[in-house]
Coordinates of C-alpha atoms in Angstrom, one line a residue:
X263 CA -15.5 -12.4 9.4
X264 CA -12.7 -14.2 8.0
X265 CA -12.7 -13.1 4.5
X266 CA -15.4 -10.6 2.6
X267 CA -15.6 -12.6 -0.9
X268 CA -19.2 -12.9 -1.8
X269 CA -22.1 -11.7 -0.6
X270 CA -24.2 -14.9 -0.7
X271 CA -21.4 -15.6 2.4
X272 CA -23.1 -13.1 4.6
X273 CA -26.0 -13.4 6.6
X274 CA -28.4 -10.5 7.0
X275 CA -27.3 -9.9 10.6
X276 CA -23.5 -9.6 9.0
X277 CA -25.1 -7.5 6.2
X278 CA -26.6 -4.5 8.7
X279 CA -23.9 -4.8 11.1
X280 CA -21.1 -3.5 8.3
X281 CA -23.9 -1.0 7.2
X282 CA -24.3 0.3 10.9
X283 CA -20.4 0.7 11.3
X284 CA -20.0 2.4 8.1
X285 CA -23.1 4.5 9.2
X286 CA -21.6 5.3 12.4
X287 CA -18.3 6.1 11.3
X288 CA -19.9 8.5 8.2
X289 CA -21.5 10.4 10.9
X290 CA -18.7 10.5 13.6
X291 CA -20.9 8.9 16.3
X292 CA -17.7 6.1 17.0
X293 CA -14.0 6.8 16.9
X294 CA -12.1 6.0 13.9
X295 CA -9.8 3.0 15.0
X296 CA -6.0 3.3 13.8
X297 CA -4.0 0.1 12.5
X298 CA -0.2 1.7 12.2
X299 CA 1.4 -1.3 12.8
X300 CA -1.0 -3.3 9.8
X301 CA 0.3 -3.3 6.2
X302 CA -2.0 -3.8 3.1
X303 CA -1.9 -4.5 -0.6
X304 CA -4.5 -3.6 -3.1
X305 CA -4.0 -5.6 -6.3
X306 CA -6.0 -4.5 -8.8
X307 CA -5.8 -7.1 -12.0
X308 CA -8.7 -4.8 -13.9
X309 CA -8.8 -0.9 -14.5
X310 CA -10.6 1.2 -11.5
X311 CA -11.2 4.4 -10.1
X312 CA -14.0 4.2 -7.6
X313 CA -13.5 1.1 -6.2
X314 CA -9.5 1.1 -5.9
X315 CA -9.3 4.8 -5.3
X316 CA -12.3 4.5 -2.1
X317 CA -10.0 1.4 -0.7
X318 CA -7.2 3.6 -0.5
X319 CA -8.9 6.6 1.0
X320 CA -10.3 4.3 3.5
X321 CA -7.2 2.3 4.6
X322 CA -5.7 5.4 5.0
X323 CA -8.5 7.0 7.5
X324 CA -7.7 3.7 9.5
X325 CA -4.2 4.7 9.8
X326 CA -2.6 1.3 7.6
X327 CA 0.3 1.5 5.9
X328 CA -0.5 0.8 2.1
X329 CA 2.3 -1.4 0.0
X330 CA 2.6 -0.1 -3.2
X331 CA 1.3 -2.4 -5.9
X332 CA 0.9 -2.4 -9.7
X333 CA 0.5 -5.2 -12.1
X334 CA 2.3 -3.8 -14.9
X335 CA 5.8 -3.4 -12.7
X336 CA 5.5 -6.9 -10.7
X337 CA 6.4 -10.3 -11.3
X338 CA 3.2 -11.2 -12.5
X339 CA 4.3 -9.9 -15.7
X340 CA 7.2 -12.7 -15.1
X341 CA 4.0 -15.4 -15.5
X342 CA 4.4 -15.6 -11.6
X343 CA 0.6 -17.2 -10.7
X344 CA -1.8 -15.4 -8.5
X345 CA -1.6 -17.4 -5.7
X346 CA 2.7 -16.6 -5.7
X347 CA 2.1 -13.0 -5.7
X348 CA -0.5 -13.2 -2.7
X349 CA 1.8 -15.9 -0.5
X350 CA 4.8 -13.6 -1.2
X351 CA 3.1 -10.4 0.1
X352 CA 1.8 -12.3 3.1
X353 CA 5.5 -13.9 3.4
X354 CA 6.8 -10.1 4.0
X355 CA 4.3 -8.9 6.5
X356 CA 1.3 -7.8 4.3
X357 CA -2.3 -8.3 6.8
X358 CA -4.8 -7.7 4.2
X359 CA -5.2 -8.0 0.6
X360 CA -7.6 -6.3 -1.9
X361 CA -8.2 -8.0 -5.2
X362 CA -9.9 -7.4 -8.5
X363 CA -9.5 -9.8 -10.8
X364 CA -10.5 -10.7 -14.5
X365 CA -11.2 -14.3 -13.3
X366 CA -14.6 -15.7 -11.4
X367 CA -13.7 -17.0 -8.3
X368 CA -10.3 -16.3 -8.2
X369 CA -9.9 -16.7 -4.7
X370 CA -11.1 -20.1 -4.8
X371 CA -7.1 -20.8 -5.7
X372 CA -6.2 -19.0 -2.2
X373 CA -7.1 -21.2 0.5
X374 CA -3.8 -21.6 1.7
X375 CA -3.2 -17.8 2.4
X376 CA -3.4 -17.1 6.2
X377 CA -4.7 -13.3 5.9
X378 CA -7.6 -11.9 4.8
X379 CA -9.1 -11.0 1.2
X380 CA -11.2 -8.3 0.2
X381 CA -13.0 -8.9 -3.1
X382 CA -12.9 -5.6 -4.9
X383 CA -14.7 -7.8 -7.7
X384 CA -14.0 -11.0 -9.4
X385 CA -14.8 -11.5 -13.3
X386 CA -18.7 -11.4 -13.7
X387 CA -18.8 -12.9 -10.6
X388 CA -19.1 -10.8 -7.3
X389 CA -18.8 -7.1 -6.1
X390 CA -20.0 -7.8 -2.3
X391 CA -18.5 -4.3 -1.3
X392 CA -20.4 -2.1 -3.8
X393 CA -23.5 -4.1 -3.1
X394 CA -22.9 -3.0 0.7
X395 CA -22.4 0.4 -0.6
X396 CA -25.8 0.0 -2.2
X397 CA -27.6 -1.5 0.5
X398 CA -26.3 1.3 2.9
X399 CA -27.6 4.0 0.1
X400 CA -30.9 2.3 0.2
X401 CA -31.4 1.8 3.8
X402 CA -30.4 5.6 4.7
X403 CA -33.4 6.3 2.3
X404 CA -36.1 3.9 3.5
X405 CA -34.6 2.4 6.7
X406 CA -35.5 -0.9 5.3
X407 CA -35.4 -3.3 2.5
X408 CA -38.9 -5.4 2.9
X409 CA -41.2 -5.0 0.4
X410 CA -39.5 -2.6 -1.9
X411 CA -39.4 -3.4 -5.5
X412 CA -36.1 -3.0 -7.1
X413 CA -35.7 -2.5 -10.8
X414 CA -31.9 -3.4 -12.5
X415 CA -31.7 -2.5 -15.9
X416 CA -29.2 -3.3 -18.6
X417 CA -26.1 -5.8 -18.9
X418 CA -27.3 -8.5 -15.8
X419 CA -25.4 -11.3 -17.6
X420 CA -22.1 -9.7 -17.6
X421 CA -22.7 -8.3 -14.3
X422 CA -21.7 -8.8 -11.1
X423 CA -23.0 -5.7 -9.3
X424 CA -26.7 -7.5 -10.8
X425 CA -25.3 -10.9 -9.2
X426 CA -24.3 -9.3 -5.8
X427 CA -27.3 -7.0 -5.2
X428 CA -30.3 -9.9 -6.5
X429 CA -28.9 -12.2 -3.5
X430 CA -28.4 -9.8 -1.3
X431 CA -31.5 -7.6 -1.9
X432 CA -33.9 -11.0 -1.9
X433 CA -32.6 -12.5 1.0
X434 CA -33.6 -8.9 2.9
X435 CA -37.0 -9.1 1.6
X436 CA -37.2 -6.7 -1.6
X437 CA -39.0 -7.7 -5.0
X438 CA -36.1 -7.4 -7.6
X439 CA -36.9 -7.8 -11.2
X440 CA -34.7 -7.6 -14.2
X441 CA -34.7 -6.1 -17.6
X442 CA -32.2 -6.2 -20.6
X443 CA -31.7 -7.2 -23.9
X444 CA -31.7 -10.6 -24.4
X445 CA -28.5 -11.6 -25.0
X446 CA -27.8 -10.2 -22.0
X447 CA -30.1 -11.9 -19.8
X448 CA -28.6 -14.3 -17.3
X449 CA -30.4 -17.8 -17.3
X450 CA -28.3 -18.7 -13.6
X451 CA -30.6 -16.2 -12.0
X452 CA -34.3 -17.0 -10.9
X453 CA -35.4 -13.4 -11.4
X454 CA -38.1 -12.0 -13.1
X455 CA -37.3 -9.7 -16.5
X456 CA -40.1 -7.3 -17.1
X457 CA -40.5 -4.1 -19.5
X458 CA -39.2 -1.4 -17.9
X459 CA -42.2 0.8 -19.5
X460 CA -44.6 -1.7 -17.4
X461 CA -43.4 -1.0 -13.8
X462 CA -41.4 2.3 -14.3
X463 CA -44.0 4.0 -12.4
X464 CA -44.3 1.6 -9.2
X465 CA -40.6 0.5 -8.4
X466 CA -38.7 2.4 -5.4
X467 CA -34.9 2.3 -6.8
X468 CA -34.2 2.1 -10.5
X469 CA -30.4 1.1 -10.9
X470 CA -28.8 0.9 -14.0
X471 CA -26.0 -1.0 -14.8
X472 CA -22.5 -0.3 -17.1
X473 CA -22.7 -1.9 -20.3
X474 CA -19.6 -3.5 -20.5
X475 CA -18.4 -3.7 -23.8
X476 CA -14.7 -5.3 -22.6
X477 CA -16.8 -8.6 -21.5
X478 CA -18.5 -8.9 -25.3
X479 CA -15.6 -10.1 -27.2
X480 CA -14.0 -7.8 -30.2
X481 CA -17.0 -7.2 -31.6
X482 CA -19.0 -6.1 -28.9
X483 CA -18.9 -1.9 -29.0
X484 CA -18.3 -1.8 -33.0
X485 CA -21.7 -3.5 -33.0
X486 CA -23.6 -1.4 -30.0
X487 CA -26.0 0.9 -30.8
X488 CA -26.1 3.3 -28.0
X489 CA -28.8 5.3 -28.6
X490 CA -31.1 2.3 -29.9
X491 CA -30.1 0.9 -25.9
X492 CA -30.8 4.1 -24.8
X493 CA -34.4 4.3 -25.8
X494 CA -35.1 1.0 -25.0
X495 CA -33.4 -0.2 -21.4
X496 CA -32.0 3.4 -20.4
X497 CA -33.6 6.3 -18.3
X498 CA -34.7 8.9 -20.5
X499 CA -36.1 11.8 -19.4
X500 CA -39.4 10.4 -19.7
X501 CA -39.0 7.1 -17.8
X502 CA -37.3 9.2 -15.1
X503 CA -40.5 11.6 -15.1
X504 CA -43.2 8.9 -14.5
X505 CA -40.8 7.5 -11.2
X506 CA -42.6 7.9 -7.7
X507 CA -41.5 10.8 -6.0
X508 CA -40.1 8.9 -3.5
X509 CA -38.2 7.1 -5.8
X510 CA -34.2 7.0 -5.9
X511 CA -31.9 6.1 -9.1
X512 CA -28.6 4.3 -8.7
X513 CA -25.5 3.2 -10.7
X514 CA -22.8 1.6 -9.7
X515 CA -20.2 3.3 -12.4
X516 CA -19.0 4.2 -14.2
X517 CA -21.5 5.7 -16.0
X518 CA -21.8 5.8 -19.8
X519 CA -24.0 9.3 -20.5
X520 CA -26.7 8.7 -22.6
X521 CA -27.0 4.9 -23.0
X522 CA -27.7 4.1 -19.7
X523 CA -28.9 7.0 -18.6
X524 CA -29.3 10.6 -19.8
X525 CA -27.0 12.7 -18.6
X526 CA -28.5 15.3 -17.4
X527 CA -30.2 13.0 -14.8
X528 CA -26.8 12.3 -13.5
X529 CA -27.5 14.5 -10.8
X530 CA -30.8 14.7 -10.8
X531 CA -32.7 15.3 -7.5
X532 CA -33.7 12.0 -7.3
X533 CA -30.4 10.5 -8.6
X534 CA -28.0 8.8 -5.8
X535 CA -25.2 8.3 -8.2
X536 CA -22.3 10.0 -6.1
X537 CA -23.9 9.6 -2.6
X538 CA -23.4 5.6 -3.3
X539 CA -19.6 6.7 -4.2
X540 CA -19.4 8.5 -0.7
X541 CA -20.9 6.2 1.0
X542 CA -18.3 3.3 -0.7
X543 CA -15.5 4.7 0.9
X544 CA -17.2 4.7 4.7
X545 CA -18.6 0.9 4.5
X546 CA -14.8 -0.2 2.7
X547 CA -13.6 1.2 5.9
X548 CA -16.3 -0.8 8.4
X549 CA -15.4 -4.1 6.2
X550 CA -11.8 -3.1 6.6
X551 CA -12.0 -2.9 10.4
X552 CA -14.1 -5.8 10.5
X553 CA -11.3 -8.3 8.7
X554 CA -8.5 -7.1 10.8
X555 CA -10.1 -7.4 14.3

């Protein structure tokens, strides 16, 4: 694997052999490789705490040596261009690179760069490591993805966790429908949008997504009514009551309590919320190793 920038770039064979290492190295069965002599840089263009913070715990359990990076003290605050920034690091010695970045596709500018990149997420584009994450959650719960039906609830047309897990889930064999507002819905995806009170009692994984109010313009959060979302695209207490017991809920976070979901099913017993953020920092790790080898 040359790069990891979208998931539509992986095949399903690629797709459960990254969720088997990261398996395998969550449950000690293989030895923890070490790269001491491999230097990386995470450059994070867009606020983070899971993602950026999981990277770093990662790199560091596979012994590399982490550049120290920040926006706000580097050139690019100079005007010096993405691409600049990326040939310079490589230039010193940097192996990998990390990046989240405000712009879709931004690595489509870095073709020239002759070490790997790790998308960490790119605009409303793609977030192929937390839809790994995700399909790792799911398959430790079901051992498979055929035939389960997968309900995504909220912002999809400002999403790219919505983007990354529809291609990924479909081309594993799950029914994925979509529900949201309609301004929100995203007419580039061939996925069905339903009423969440219609199938709330037959899906297997209900995940909700972020609403995020820094993609809607100026406007955007003076004009959200939260609980108004909440009752009609959230999981309220009642929604979360008629799920299968089998069931599982899932959020990619940060999570806003009470719009998207009530927050006292946070950590609900069906709720997989912070097992998806344990298991991110194991598969970042198997992607990681992957890239470098």
């Amino acid at each position: 694997m040359e790069h990891l920038l979208s998931m539509e770039d992986l095949s399903n064979d690629e797709i459960f052999s990254l969720v088997k290492k990261a398996s395998q190295f969550k449950s000690g069965e293989v030895n923890v490789p070490q790269y001491k002599d491999k230097f990386v840089a995470n450059l994070f263009f867009e606020n983070s705490t899971r993602t950026k913070c999981s990277f770093e715990v990662a790199e560091q359990k596979l012994g590399l040596n982490l550049v120290n990076f920040e926006t706000s003290t580097s050139s690019v605050q100079k005007g010096e261009s993405l691409y600049d920034t990326c040939k310079t690091l490589e230039s010193i010695g940097v192996n990998l690179l990390v990046i989240r970045h405000s712009q879709n596709a931004y690595y489509e500018e870095l073709n020239n760069l002759n070490i790997p990149i790790a998308n960490g997420g790119d605009g409303s584009g793609q977030h192929p490591t937390q839809s790994l994450l995700d399909l790792m959650t799911i398959y430790e719960e079901y051992g498979k993805f055929e035939g389960l039906n997968v309900l995504i609830c909220g912002d999809i047309k400002n999403s790219r966790v919505a983007r990354s897990n529809f291609h990924s889930l479909k081309a594993l064999g799950a029914n994925v429908m979509f529900a949201s507002p309609e301004e929100w819905v995203d007419d580039t995806i061939e996925a069905s949008y339903v009423n969440i009170d219609d199938v709330i009692n037959q899906v297997d994984i209900v995940m909700l997504l972020r609403v995020q109010h820094e993609r809607h313009g100026i406007t955007g959060k003076a004009n959200f009514e939260a609980e108004n979302y909440h009752q009609q695209y959230g999981l309220t207490r009642e929604r979360y009551d008629k799920l299968k017991e089998e069931a599982i809920v899932m959020h990619p976070a940060p999570v806003n309590r009470g719009v998207e979901i009530e927050s006292e099913l946070v950590e609900a017993p069906k709720s997989r919320i912070f097992k998806q953020m344990e298991n991110g920092m194991y598969l970042r790790m198997a992607v990681i190793d992957e890239l470098l080898q």
